[in-house]
Amino acid sequence: MKRGTTLLLTMLLALGLMVATTFGTGAPIGLPSADSMALSQKPQYIEGEVLVKYQTDSQASDHRSLRAAYQLSLKEALPFIDTELLATPKGQSTMQIVAKLAADPRVAAVQPNYLYHANELADPSLPSDPAFNLQWALHNTGQVINGVAGQADVDLDAPEAWQSGSAPASPVVVAVIDTGVDINHPDLKGKIWVNKTELNGIKGTDDDKNGYIDDINGWNFVNNSGQVYINASDDYHGTHVAGSIAAGINDGTGIAGVANQVSVMPLKFLGPGGTGSTVNAVKAIQYATSQGALLANNSWGGGSYDPALCAAIREFSRPFIVAAGNEKKNTDLRPSYPSAYDLANIIAVAAIDNRGIKAAWSNYGLTTVDVGAPGVNIYSCYPGGMYTYLSGTSMAAPHVSGVVALVLGAKPAFATDRIEDVAAVKKIILDSARANPLISLAGKTVTGGTVNARDALLLANGNTLPTPPDVTPPVLISVTPSNKSRNIPLQPDVTFYFDDVLQNVTESGISFVYDKTQPVDFTATVSGSALIIRPTAALPALKICKVTVAAGSVANTDGISTTSNYSTSFTTTATTTAQ
């Protein structure tokens, strides 16, 4: 049972005890059952309203005095059932008033004003996991997440992928090279890799002769034991990552992972404080290789170029998904490792939010970061059967790992260490992102888009995706007068030339001043690829003028706006002769 459900049931049981104690043999009371309140997420009754039926021998004066005594006001009479609908006073809940009235001898029966709902079937394409609505990364309807309204369909299209995919003959083994993983989390039940030789062997013996004793579910390289979970403080990160990849789907528990038919191999090399060494990282990668992991998720990074680590990743020879890092830097210029290693099996992942905007802190790189994926306000598993939101490229990477697992499950022929198969899987993942471009990733990643599970499976099955929309923003080519020009006529056409045909301009985003602060009245029009800004009157002579076109002020024929600020400055001529 999840902690939230336990807490709710505890509250309901406490309420039931209070009702039984307070009411005794008083008036009958209509209360919502614990089952209906626990199972339904819809409101059960109208807060601030109660229905009261008086004793048959009461008088109208008794009704008035009762309403006055409890500060109730008559909203409506229901003579058909000899009942009144009353409004309750502010500061007291409906159930508090119900409890008081039930004990009043003038009241024959009291109840809330219940709500009823159409018996609409739940969308059969969506899973039964109760917190699925919080997982915008999998299915974004524009729902509000942590106070931020999303952009519908900026997601992995996970339900569509689940409907189109076929279950693999055996689970896809995903190495989670990270902190430890809470292998007893209810949402990871049956999703943890098991070394059956060790499970069925002799305790304290290296039954499979792989150099690790009792490595039943993986290995802890920090303390050199088979204990892959230590505590919540140490291991919440890996637990959250594992949940995003593999949490049970349609199990009525918590959340849903991207891929259902997967088996997580916990390989703990990050210890207290989330730090780990080259040696332990290499050992973890070697273990994943020898024990048959088909891909590895790596939500970690930092440090300088590390030849030993680079060699180990190369030897892994399978998809190696890596978080791009959270230093808000261009890793083409300032590399972050291991994401920036030039290796064919690495897929480096930037983070986007539920509006499709690259996270401000996410690293990026036109040649070193491959794709974007949801990584802001990601709801997933937390040790002890709980759940929480976390943000980071660490949260983006497991979404890509989940999609890779779906592809390998649908196409087992790709699940090899052959160069051509690894390349084919990587191409599918990158092409799914190319088919889902985002303005915020244009020029920031190899693909300029975000990974999509549905499209990845379509591609894996040999389908061709439709041509994606062009979301490339207009970019300035040149401007006249050029910056710092002199002797410019007093009523010039200031013209910004772009690389795309323009459709409209927002004048409020344009600034035209002289002497730094003196505003100039102007008109702004577009013609072809040119934005023409013209002062409505002659400018003063010998003045430094500046024209600035703010990002978003100009859009092309596809409605895509500029994403950069552009400006030019010039000095007017000394003469007032005709222009």
Coordinates of C-alpha atoms in Angstrom, one line a residue:
M1 CA 0.0 0.0 0.0
K2 CA 1.4 3.4 -0.9
R3 CA 2.1 5.9 1.8
G4 CA -0.5 8.4 0.4
T5 CA -3.2 5.8 0.4
T6 CA -2.3 4.7 3.9
L7 CA -2.5 8.3 5.1
L8 CA -5.9 8.8 3.5
L9 CA -7.3 5.6 5.0
T10 CA -5.9 6.5 8.4
M11 CA -7.7 9.9 8.2
L12 CA -10.9 8.2 7.1
L13 CA -10.7 5.7 9.9
A14 CA -10.1 8.5 12.4
L15 CA -13.1 10.3 11.0
G16 CA -15.3 7.1 11.3
L17 CA -14.2 6.7 14.9
M18 CA -15.1 10.4 15.6
V19 CA -18.6 9.9 14.0
A20 CA -19.4 6.8 16.0
T21 CA -18.3 8.4 19.2
T22 CA -20.1 11.7 18.7
F23 CA -23.3 10.6 17.2
G24 CA -24.1 7.7 19.4
T25 CA -27.9 7.1 19.0
G26 CA -28.5 10.6 17.5
A27 CA -29.9 11.5 14.1
P28 CA -29.1 9.3 11.1
I29 CA -26.3 10.7 9.1
G30 CA -25.4 10.2 5.4
L31 CA -21.6 10.0 5.2
P32 CA -19.4 9.1 2.1
S33 CA -17.9 5.6 2.6
A34 CA -14.2 5.2 3.0
D35 CA -14.1 3.2 -0.2
S36 CA -15.8 5.9 -2.3
M37 CA -13.6 8.6 -0.9
A38 CA -10.4 6.6 -1.3
L39 CA -11.1 5.4 -4.8
S40 CA -12.5 8.5 -6.4
Q41 CA -10.5 11.5 -7.2
K42 CA -13.6 13.5 -8.0
P43 CA -15.4 15.7 -5.3
Q44 CA -17.9 13.7 -3.3
Y45 CA -20.1 16.6 -2.2
I46 CA -20.5 20.4 -2.4
E47 CA -18.5 22.0 0.3
G48 CA -20.5 24.6 2.3
E49 CA -24.0 22.9 1.9
V50 CA -26.0 20.5 4.0
L51 CA -29.4 18.8 3.6
V52 CA -31.5 18.8 6.8
K53 CA -34.7 17.0 7.6
Y54 CA -36.4 18.1 10.8
Q55 CA -38.3 16.0 13.3
T56 CA -41.9 15.6 12.3
D57 CA -43.2 17.4 15.4
S58 CA -41.0 20.5 14.9
Q59 CA -42.4 23.9 14.1
A60 CA -41.2 26.5 11.6
S61 CA -40.0 28.5 14.6
D62 CA -37.8 25.5 15.6
H63 CA -36.3 25.5 12.1
R64 CA -35.5 29.2 12.3
S65 CA -33.9 28.9 15.7
L66 CA -31.8 25.9 14.6
R67 CA -30.6 27.9 11.6
A68 CA -29.7 30.8 13.8
A69 CA -28.0 28.7 16.4
Y70 CA -25.6 27.2 13.8
Q71 CA -25.4 30.3 11.6
L72 CA -27.0 28.5 8.7
S73 CA -28.9 30.2 5.9
L74 CA -31.8 28.7 3.9
K75 CA -30.9 28.2 0.3
E76 CA -33.8 26.1 -0.9
A77 CA -36.7 24.1 0.4
L78 CA -37.4 20.6 -0.9
P79 CA -41.0 20.0 0.2
F80 CA -41.2 16.7 -1.7
I81 CA -39.0 15.1 0.9
D82 CA -39.6 17.7 3.7
T83 CA -36.0 18.8 3.6
E84 CA -34.1 22.1 3.5
L85 CA -30.9 22.9 1.7
L86 CA -28.8 25.1 4.0
A87 CA -25.6 27.0 3.5
T88 CA -23.0 26.5 6.2
P89 CA -20.9 29.4 7.8
K90 CA -17.4 30.2 6.8
G91 CA -14.7 28.7 9.0
Q92 CA -16.4 25.4 9.5
S93 CA -16.2 22.5 7.1
T94 CA -19.3 20.7 5.8
M95 CA -18.5 17.6 7.8
Q96 CA -18.0 19.6 11.0
I97 CA -21.5 21.1 10.6
V98 CA -23.0 17.7 9.8
A99 CA -21.5 16.2 13.0
K100 CA -23.0 19.0 15.1
L101 CA -26.5 18.8 13.5
A102 CA -26.6 15.0 13.8
A103 CA -26.5 15.4 17.6
D104 CA -29.3 18.0 17.7
P105 CA -32.6 16.6 18.8
R106 CA -34.5 18.8 16.4
V107 CA -32.9 17.1 13.4
A108 CA -34.2 13.8 12.0
A109 CA -31.5 13.4 9.4
V110 CA -28.6 15.4 8.0
Q111 CA -26.2 14.8 5.1
P112 CA -23.9 16.6 2.6
N113 CA -25.2 17.7 -0.8
Y114 CA -23.6 14.9 -2.7
L115 CA -22.2 15.1 -6.2
Y116 CA -22.9 12.5 -8.9
H117 CA -20.9 12.0 -12.1
A118 CA -21.6 10.5 -15.5
N119 CA -20.5 6.9 -15.6
E120 CA -17.9 7.7 -18.3
L121 CA -15.3 5.0 -18.9
A122 CA -11.7 5.9 -18.4
D123 CA -9.6 6.3 -21.5
P124 CA -8.6 2.7 -22.2
S125 CA -5.4 3.9 -23.8
L126 CA -4.1 5.3 -20.5
P127 CA -2.8 3.2 -17.7
S128 CA -4.5 2.7 -14.3
D129 CA -1.5 4.0 -12.3
P130 CA -3.0 6.6 -10.0
A131 CA -0.3 9.2 -10.4
F132 CA 0.0 8.9 -14.2
N133 CA -1.6 12.4 -14.6
L134 CA 1.5 13.8 -13.0
Q135 CA 3.8 12.2 -15.6
W136 CA 3.6 14.9 -18.2
A137 CA 6.8 13.4 -19.8
L138 CA 4.8 10.4 -20.9
H139 CA 1.4 12.1 -21.7
N140 CA 1.2 15.9 -21.7
T141 CA -2.3 17.2 -22.0
G142 CA -1.3 20.7 -20.8
Q143 CA -1.9 19.8 -17.2
V144 CA -0.4 22.0 -14.5
I145 CA 2.7 20.5 -13.0
N146 CA 4.1 22.2 -9.9
G147 CA 2.3 25.3 -10.8
V148 CA 3.4 25.4 -14.5
A149 CA 0.8 24.8 -17.2
G150 CA 2.3 22.5 -19.9
Q151 CA 2.1 22.6 -23.7
A152 CA -0.1 19.7 -24.9
D153 CA 1.7 16.9 -26.6
V154 CA 5.2 17.9 -25.6
D155 CA 5.9 14.4 -24.4
L156 CA 7.1 10.9 -25.3
D157 CA 3.7 9.8 -26.7
A158 CA 4.1 6.8 -24.4
P159 CA 0.5 5.5 -24.4
E160 CA 0.6 5.5 -28.2
A161 CA 3.8 3.6 -28.1
W162 CA 2.4 1.0 -25.7
Q163 CA -0.5 0.4 -28.0
S164 CA 1.6 0.0 -31.1
G165 CA 4.4 -2.1 -29.6
S166 CA 4.6 -5.8 -29.0
A167 CA 5.9 -7.4 -25.8
P168 CA 9.4 -8.9 -26.0
A169 CA 9.9 -12.6 -25.4
S170 CA 12.1 -11.8 -22.4
P171 CA 12.7 -8.5 -20.5
V172 CA 15.3 -6.1 -21.8
V173 CA 18.0 -5.7 -19.2
V174 CA 18.9 -2.1 -18.5
A175 CA 22.0 -1.4 -16.4
V176 CA 21.3 1.6 -14.1
I177 CA 24.9 2.8 -13.3
D178 CA 24.1 5.3 -10.6
T179 CA 23.6 5.3 -6.8
G180 CA 21.8 2.3 -5.5
V181 CA 18.1 1.4 -6.2
D182 CA 15.4 0.6 -3.7
I183 CA 14.7 -2.9 -5.1
N184 CA 11.7 -3.3 -2.7
H185 CA 9.8 -0.3 -3.9
P186 CA 6.3 -1.4 -4.7
D187 CA 6.4 0.1 -8.2
L188 CA 9.6 -1.8 -9.0
K189 CA 8.3 -5.1 -7.9
G190 CA 9.3 -7.7 -10.5
K191 CA 11.3 -5.2 -12.4
I192 CA 14.7 -5.8 -10.8
W193 CA 17.3 -8.0 -12.5
V194 CA 18.0 -11.4 -10.8
N195 CA 21.1 -13.4 -11.1
K196 CA 19.4 -16.8 -10.8
T197 CA 22.7 -18.7 -10.4
E198 CA 23.5 -16.7 -7.3
L199 CA 19.9 -16.7 -6.1
N200 CA 19.7 -20.5 -6.2
G201 CA 23.3 -21.0 -5.1
I202 CA 25.1 -21.2 -1.8
K203 CA 25.2 -18.1 0.3
G204 CA 28.7 -16.7 0.7
T205 CA 29.8 -18.4 -2.5
D206 CA 30.6 -17.1 -6.0
D207 CA 28.3 -19.6 -7.6
D208 CA 28.7 -18.2 -11.2
K209 CA 32.4 -17.6 -10.9
N210 CA 32.2 -14.0 -12.0
G211 CA 34.3 -12.6 -9.2
Y212 CA 31.3 -11.3 -7.2
I213 CA 29.8 -13.2 -4.2
D214 CA 26.0 -13.2 -3.8
D215 CA 25.5 -10.6 -6.6
I216 CA 21.8 -11.6 -6.7
N217 CA 20.5 -8.2 -8.0
G218 CA 23.6 -6.4 -9.2
W219 CA 26.6 -5.0 -7.2
N220 CA 27.5 -2.2 -4.9
F221 CA 31.0 -1.1 -6.0
V222 CA 31.2 1.5 -3.2
N223 CA 31.3 -1.0 -0.4
N224 CA 32.1 -4.1 -2.6
S225 CA 29.0 -6.1 -1.7
G226 CA 25.7 -7.3 -3.2
Q227 CA 23.8 -4.8 -1.2
V228 CA 22.5 -2.5 -3.9
Y229 CA 20.4 -0.3 -1.6
I230 CA 21.7 1.3 1.5
N231 CA 19.3 4.1 2.5
A232 CA 17.1 6.9 1.0
S233 CA 19.8 9.5 1.5
D234 CA 22.3 7.6 -0.5
D235 CA 20.1 6.0 -3.1
Y236 CA 17.1 8.2 -3.9
H237 CA 18.7 9.3 -7.2
G238 CA 19.1 5.8 -8.7
T239 CA 15.6 4.8 -7.4
H240 CA 14.1 7.8 -9.2
V241 CA 15.9 7.0 -12.4
A242 CA 14.9 3.3 -12.2
G243 CA 11.2 4.3 -11.7
S244 CA 11.2 6.5 -14.8
I245 CA 12.5 3.6 -16.9
A246 CA 10.7 0.6 -15.4
A247 CA 7.9 1.3 -12.9
G248 CA 5.0 -1.1 -13.4
I249 CA 2.4 -0.1 -16.0
N250 CA -1.3 -0.7 -15.3
D251 CA -0.6 -2.2 -11.9
G252 CA -2.7 0.3 -10.0
T253 CA 0.4 1.5 -8.2
G254 CA 2.0 5.0 -8.3
I255 CA 3.4 5.8 -11.7
A256 CA 4.2 4.1 -15.0
G257 CA 7.7 3.6 -16.4
V258 CA 8.4 4.2 -20.1
A259 CA 9.1 0.5 -20.8
N260 CA 7.1 -2.3 -19.2
Q261 CA 9.1 -5.4 -20.2
V262 CA 12.4 -4.4 -18.7
S263 CA 14.6 -5.6 -16.0
V264 CA 16.7 -3.0 -14.1
M265 CA 20.3 -4.1 -13.1
P266 CA 21.3 -1.8 -10.2
L267 CA 25.1 -1.0 -10.3
K268 CA 25.9 1.3 -7.5
F269 CA 29.2 3.2 -8.0
L270 CA 28.0 6.6 -6.7
G271 CA 28.3 6.8 -2.9
P272 CA 27.4 9.3 -0.3
G273 CA 27.1 12.8 -1.8
G274 CA 26.5 11.2 -5.2
T275 CA 30.2 10.9 -6.1
G276 CA 32.1 7.9 -7.6
S277 CA 35.5 7.1 -9.0
T278 CA 36.9 6.2 -12.4
V279 CA 37.7 2.7 -11.1
N280 CA 34.3 1.9 -9.8
A281 CA 32.6 3.4 -13.0
V282 CA 34.8 1.1 -15.1
K283 CA 34.0 -1.9 -12.9
A284 CA 30.3 -1.2 -13.2
I285 CA 30.5 -0.9 -17.0
Q286 CA 32.5 -4.2 -17.1
Y287 CA 29.9 -5.9 -14.9
A288 CA 27.0 -4.7 -17.1
T289 CA 28.9 -6.0 -20.2
S290 CA 29.7 -9.4 -18.7
Q291 CA 26.2 -10.0 -17.3
G292 CA 24.3 -9.2 -20.5
A293 CA 22.8 -5.7 -20.1
L294 CA 21.5 -4.5 -23.4
L295 CA 21.9 -0.8 -22.6
A296 CA 23.1 1.4 -19.8
N297 CA 21.6 4.5 -18.3
N298 CA 24.1 7.0 -16.9
S299 CA 22.7 10.0 -15.1
W300 CA 26.0 11.4 -14.0
G301 CA 29.1 13.2 -15.2
G302 CA 31.9 15.7 -14.5
G303 CA 35.6 15.8 -14.5
S304 CA 38.2 16.0 -17.2
Y305 CA 38.7 13.8 -20.2
D306 CA 39.1 10.3 -18.8
P307 CA 40.8 7.8 -21.2
A308 CA 40.1 4.8 -19.0
L309 CA 36.4 5.6 -18.7
C310 CA 36.2 6.4 -22.5
A311 CA 37.8 3.0 -23.2
A312 CA 35.3 1.2 -20.9
I313 CA 32.3 2.8 -22.6
R314 CA 33.7 1.9 -26.0
E315 CA 34.1 -1.7 -24.9
F316 CA 30.5 -1.8 -23.6
S317 CA 29.5 -1.8 -27.3
R318 CA 25.8 -1.2 -26.7
P319 CA 23.6 1.9 -26.3
F320 CA 25.1 4.1 -23.5
I321 CA 22.6 6.8 -22.6
V322 CA 24.2 9.8 -20.8
A323 CA 22.9 12.9 -19.1
A324 CA 24.4 16.0 -20.8
G325 CA 25.0 17.8 -17.5
N326 CA 23.4 20.8 -15.6
E327 CA 26.1 23.5 -15.9
K328 CA 24.1 25.5 -18.6
K329 CA 27.2 25.4 -20.9
N330 CA 27.9 24.7 -24.6
T331 CA 29.7 21.3 -24.4
D332 CA 31.0 21.8 -28.0
L333 CA 33.2 24.5 -26.5
R334 CA 33.6 23.3 -22.9
P335 CA 33.0 19.5 -22.9
S336 CA 31.3 17.6 -20.2
Y337 CA 32.1 14.0 -19.8
P338 CA 31.1 11.2 -20.4
S339 CA 28.4 12.8 -22.6
A340 CA 30.9 14.6 -24.9
Y341 CA 33.0 11.5 -25.7
D342 CA 33.0 11.0 -29.5
L343 CA 31.8 7.4 -29.3
A344 CA 29.3 5.7 -31.6
N345 CA 27.3 4.1 -28.8
I346 CA 26.7 7.3 -26.7
I347 CA 23.4 9.1 -26.8
A348 CA 23.7 12.4 -24.9
V349 CA 20.5 14.0 -23.5
A350 CA 19.5 17.6 -22.7
A351 CA 16.5 18.4 -20.6
I352 CA 13.3 20.2 -21.6
D353 CA 10.3 21.3 -19.4
N354 CA 6.6 20.6 -19.9
R355 CA 6.3 23.6 -22.3
G356 CA 9.0 22.3 -24.6
I357 CA 11.6 24.8 -23.5
K358 CA 15.1 23.7 -22.9
A359 CA 15.9 23.9 -19.2
A360 CA 18.0 27.0 -18.5
W361 CA 20.5 24.9 -16.6
S362 CA 20.8 22.1 -19.2
N363 CA 24.0 21.7 -21.1
Y364 CA 23.7 21.8 -24.9
G365 CA 25.8 21.4 -28.0
L366 CA 25.2 21.2 -31.7
T367 CA 27.6 18.3 -32.1
T368 CA 28.0 16.9 -28.5
V369 CA 24.4 16.6 -27.3
D370 CA 22.1 14.4 -29.4
V371 CA 18.5 14.9 -28.2
G372 CA 16.3 16.5 -25.7
A373 CA 13.9 14.7 -23.3
P374 CA 11.7 15.6 -20.4
G375 CA 13.8 16.5 -17.4
V376 CA 12.0 19.2 -15.4
N377 CA 9.5 18.3 -12.6
I378 CA 9.7 14.6 -13.2
Y379 CA 7.6 12.5 -10.9
S380 CA 9.0 9.1 -10.1
C381 CA 9.9 6.6 -7.3
Y382 CA 11.5 7.6 -4.0
P383 CA 12.8 5.0 -1.5
G384 CA 10.3 3.6 1.0
G385 CA 7.4 3.2 -1.4
M386 CA 7.2 7.0 -1.9
Y387 CA 7.4 9.3 -4.9
T388 CA 8.8 12.8 -5.6
Y389 CA 9.5 15.4 -8.2
L390 CA 13.2 15.8 -9.3
S391 CA 14.7 17.9 -12.1
G392 CA 17.9 17.5 -14.1
T393 CA 19.4 16.0 -17.2
S394 CA 19.7 13.0 -14.8
M395 CA 15.9 12.8 -15.1
A396 CA 15.9 13.3 -18.9
A397 CA 18.3 10.4 -19.7
P398 CA 16.1 7.6 -18.3
H399 CA 13.3 8.6 -20.5
V400 CA 15.6 8.0 -23.5
S401 CA 16.8 4.7 -22.0
G402 CA 13.1 3.7 -21.7
V403 CA 12.6 4.4 -25.4
V404 CA 15.7 2.5 -26.3
A405 CA 14.4 -0.5 -24.3
L406 CA 11.1 -0.3 -26.1
V407 CA 12.9 -0.4 -29.5
L408 CA 15.1 -3.4 -28.4
G409 CA 12.1 -5.2 -27.1
A410 CA 10.2 -4.7 -30.3
K411 CA 13.2 -5.6 -32.5
P412 CA 15.4 -8.2 -30.7
A413 CA 17.6 -8.4 -33.8
F414 CA 19.0 -5.0 -32.8
A415 CA 19.9 -6.3 -29.3
T416 CA 23.5 -7.1 -30.1
D417 CA 26.9 -5.5 -29.7
R418 CA 27.5 -5.3 -33.4
I419 CA 28.5 -1.8 -34.6
E420 CA 25.8 -1.8 -37.2
D421 CA 23.0 -2.7 -34.8
V422 CA 24.1 -0.1 -32.2
A423 CA 24.2 2.5 -35.0
A424 CA 20.7 1.4 -36.2
V425 CA 19.2 1.9 -32.7
K426 CA 20.9 5.3 -32.3
K427 CA 19.7 6.4 -35.7
I428 CA 16.1 5.4 -34.7
I429 CA 16.3 7.4 -31.5
L430 CA 17.8 10.5 -33.2
D431 CA 15.4 10.3 -36.1
S432 CA 12.4 10.2 -33.7
A433 CA 13.8 13.4 -32.2
R434 CA 14.2 15.0 -35.6
A435 CA 10.6 14.3 -36.3
N436 CA 9.6 16.2 -33.1
P437 CA 11.6 19.5 -33.4
L438 CA 11.5 22.2 -30.7
I439 CA 12.4 25.8 -31.2
S440 CA 14.3 25.8 -27.9
L441 CA 16.6 23.0 -29.2
A442 CA 17.2 24.4 -32.7
G443 CA 20.9 24.8 -33.1
K444 CA 21.4 23.4 -29.6
T445 CA 21.5 19.7 -30.2
V446 CA 22.4 17.4 -33.1
T447 CA 18.7 16.7 -33.9
G448 CA 17.0 19.9 -32.6
G449 CA 14.2 17.8 -31.2
T450 CA 12.9 15.7 -28.4
V451 CA 12.8 11.9 -28.3
N452 CA 9.4 10.3 -29.1
A453 CA 8.6 6.7 -28.2
R454 CA 5.7 6.2 -30.7
D455 CA 7.8 7.5 -33.6
A456 CA 10.8 5.4 -32.5
L457 CA 8.7 2.2 -32.6
L458 CA 7.3 3.2 -36.0
L459 CA 10.8 3.7 -37.3
A460 CA 12.0 0.4 -35.8
N461 CA 9.2 -1.4 -37.6
G462 CA 10.2 0.1 -41.0
N463 CA 7.7 2.9 -41.2
T464 CA 8.5 6.3 -42.7
L465 CA 7.6 9.4 -40.6
P466 CA 6.0 12.5 -42.1
T467 CA 8.2 15.4 -42.7
P468 CA 8.4 17.4 -39.5
P469 CA 7.4 21.0 -39.4
D470 CA 10.2 23.6 -39.8
V471 CA 10.7 25.3 -36.5
T472 CA 13.9 27.0 -37.4
P473 CA 13.6 30.7 -36.4
P474 CA 14.5 33.5 -38.8
V475 CA 18.2 34.5 -38.4
L476 CA 19.6 38.0 -39.2
I477 CA 21.9 38.1 -42.3
S478 CA 22.7 41.8 -42.4
V479 CA 21.5 45.2 -41.5
T480 CA 21.7 48.7 -43.1
P481 CA 22.9 51.1 -42.0
S482 CA 25.6 48.7 -40.6
N483 CA 26.6 49.0 -37.0
K484 CA 28.5 52.2 -36.1
S485 CA 28.0 53.8 -39.5
R486 CA 28.4 57.5 -39.9
N487 CA 26.9 60.3 -42.0
I488 CA 23.6 58.6 -42.3
P489 CA 20.7 60.6 -43.8
L490 CA 18.2 62.1 -41.3
Q491 CA 15.3 59.9 -42.4
P492 CA 16.8 56.6 -43.3
D493 CA 15.2 53.2 -43.9
V494 CA 16.8 51.0 -41.2
T495 CA 16.5 47.5 -42.8
F496 CA 17.2 44.1 -41.2
Y497 CA 17.6 41.3 -43.7
F498 CA 16.8 37.8 -42.6
D499 CA 17.4 34.3 -44.0
D500 CA 13.6 33.6 -44.3
V501 CA 10.5 35.2 -45.7
L502 CA 8.8 37.3 -43.0
Q503 CA 5.1 37.4 -42.4
N504 CA 4.5 39.9 -39.5
V505 CA 6.2 42.2 -37.1
T506 CA 5.3 43.3 -33.6
E507 CA 6.2 47.0 -33.2
S508 CA 6.1 46.9 -29.5
G509 CA 9.2 44.7 -29.6
I510 CA 11.3 47.3 -31.4
S511 CA 13.2 50.2 -29.8
F512 CA 14.4 53.3 -31.8
V513 CA 16.2 55.9 -29.7
Y514 CA 18.9 58.6 -30.0
D515 CA 21.1 60.0 -27.3
K516 CA 20.5 56.6 -25.6
T517 CA 17.1 57.5 -24.2
Q518 CA 15.3 59.8 -26.5
P519 CA 12.5 57.8 -28.3
V520 CA 11.9 58.1 -32.0
D521 CA 8.5 57.5 -33.6
F522 CA 8.7 55.0 -36.4
T523 CA 6.8 52.6 -38.6
A524 CA 7.8 49.0 -39.1
T525 CA 6.8 46.8 -42.1
V526 CA 8.0 43.5 -43.7
S527 CA 8.7 42.9 -47.3
G528 CA 10.0 39.5 -48.3
S529 CA 12.9 38.8 -46.0
A530 CA 13.4 42.4 -45.0
L531 CA 12.2 44.2 -41.9
I532 CA 12.0 47.9 -42.7
I533 CA 12.0 50.5 -39.9
R534 CA 11.4 54.1 -40.9
P535 CA 11.3 57.2 -38.6
T536 CA 8.1 59.2 -39.2
A537 CA 10.1 62.5 -39.0
A538 CA 13.6 63.6 -39.7
L539 CA 16.1 62.7 -37.0
P540 CA 18.3 65.4 -35.3
A541 CA 21.7 66.0 -37.0
L542 CA 24.8 64.5 -35.5
K543 CA 23.1 62.1 -33.2
I544 CA 24.0 58.6 -32.3
C545 CA 20.9 56.5 -32.9
K546 CA 20.2 52.9 -32.0
V547 CA 17.5 50.5 -33.3
T548 CA 16.9 47.2 -31.4
V549 CA 14.7 44.4 -32.6
A550 CA 13.9 42.2 -29.6
A551 CA 13.6 38.4 -29.8
G552 CA 10.1 37.4 -30.8
S553 CA 9.3 40.6 -32.7
V554 CA 9.5 39.1 -36.2
A555 CA 8.0 35.9 -37.4
N556 CA 8.3 33.9 -40.7
T557 CA 5.4 32.5 -42.8
D558 CA 5.2 29.4 -40.5
G559 CA 4.6 31.7 -37.5
I560 CA 8.1 30.9 -36.0
S561 CA 9.5 34.0 -34.3
T562 CA 13.1 35.1 -33.9
T563 CA 14.9 33.9 -30.8
S564 CA 17.7 36.5 -30.6
N565 CA 17.9 40.2 -30.1
Y566 CA 19.3 42.2 -33.0
S567 CA 20.5 45.8 -33.1
T568 CA 22.4 48.5 -35.1
S569 CA 23.7 51.9 -34.2
F570 CA 24.6 54.8 -36.5
T571 CA 25.4 58.6 -36.4
T572 CA 23.3 61.0 -38.5
T573 CA 24.8 63.4 -40.9
A574 CA 25.4 67.1 -40.1
T575 CA 23.4 68.4 -43.0
T576 CA 19.7 68.7 -43.4
T577 CA 19.7 68.6 -47.2
A578 CA 17.2 66.5 -49.0
Q579 CA 17.7 62.7 -48.6

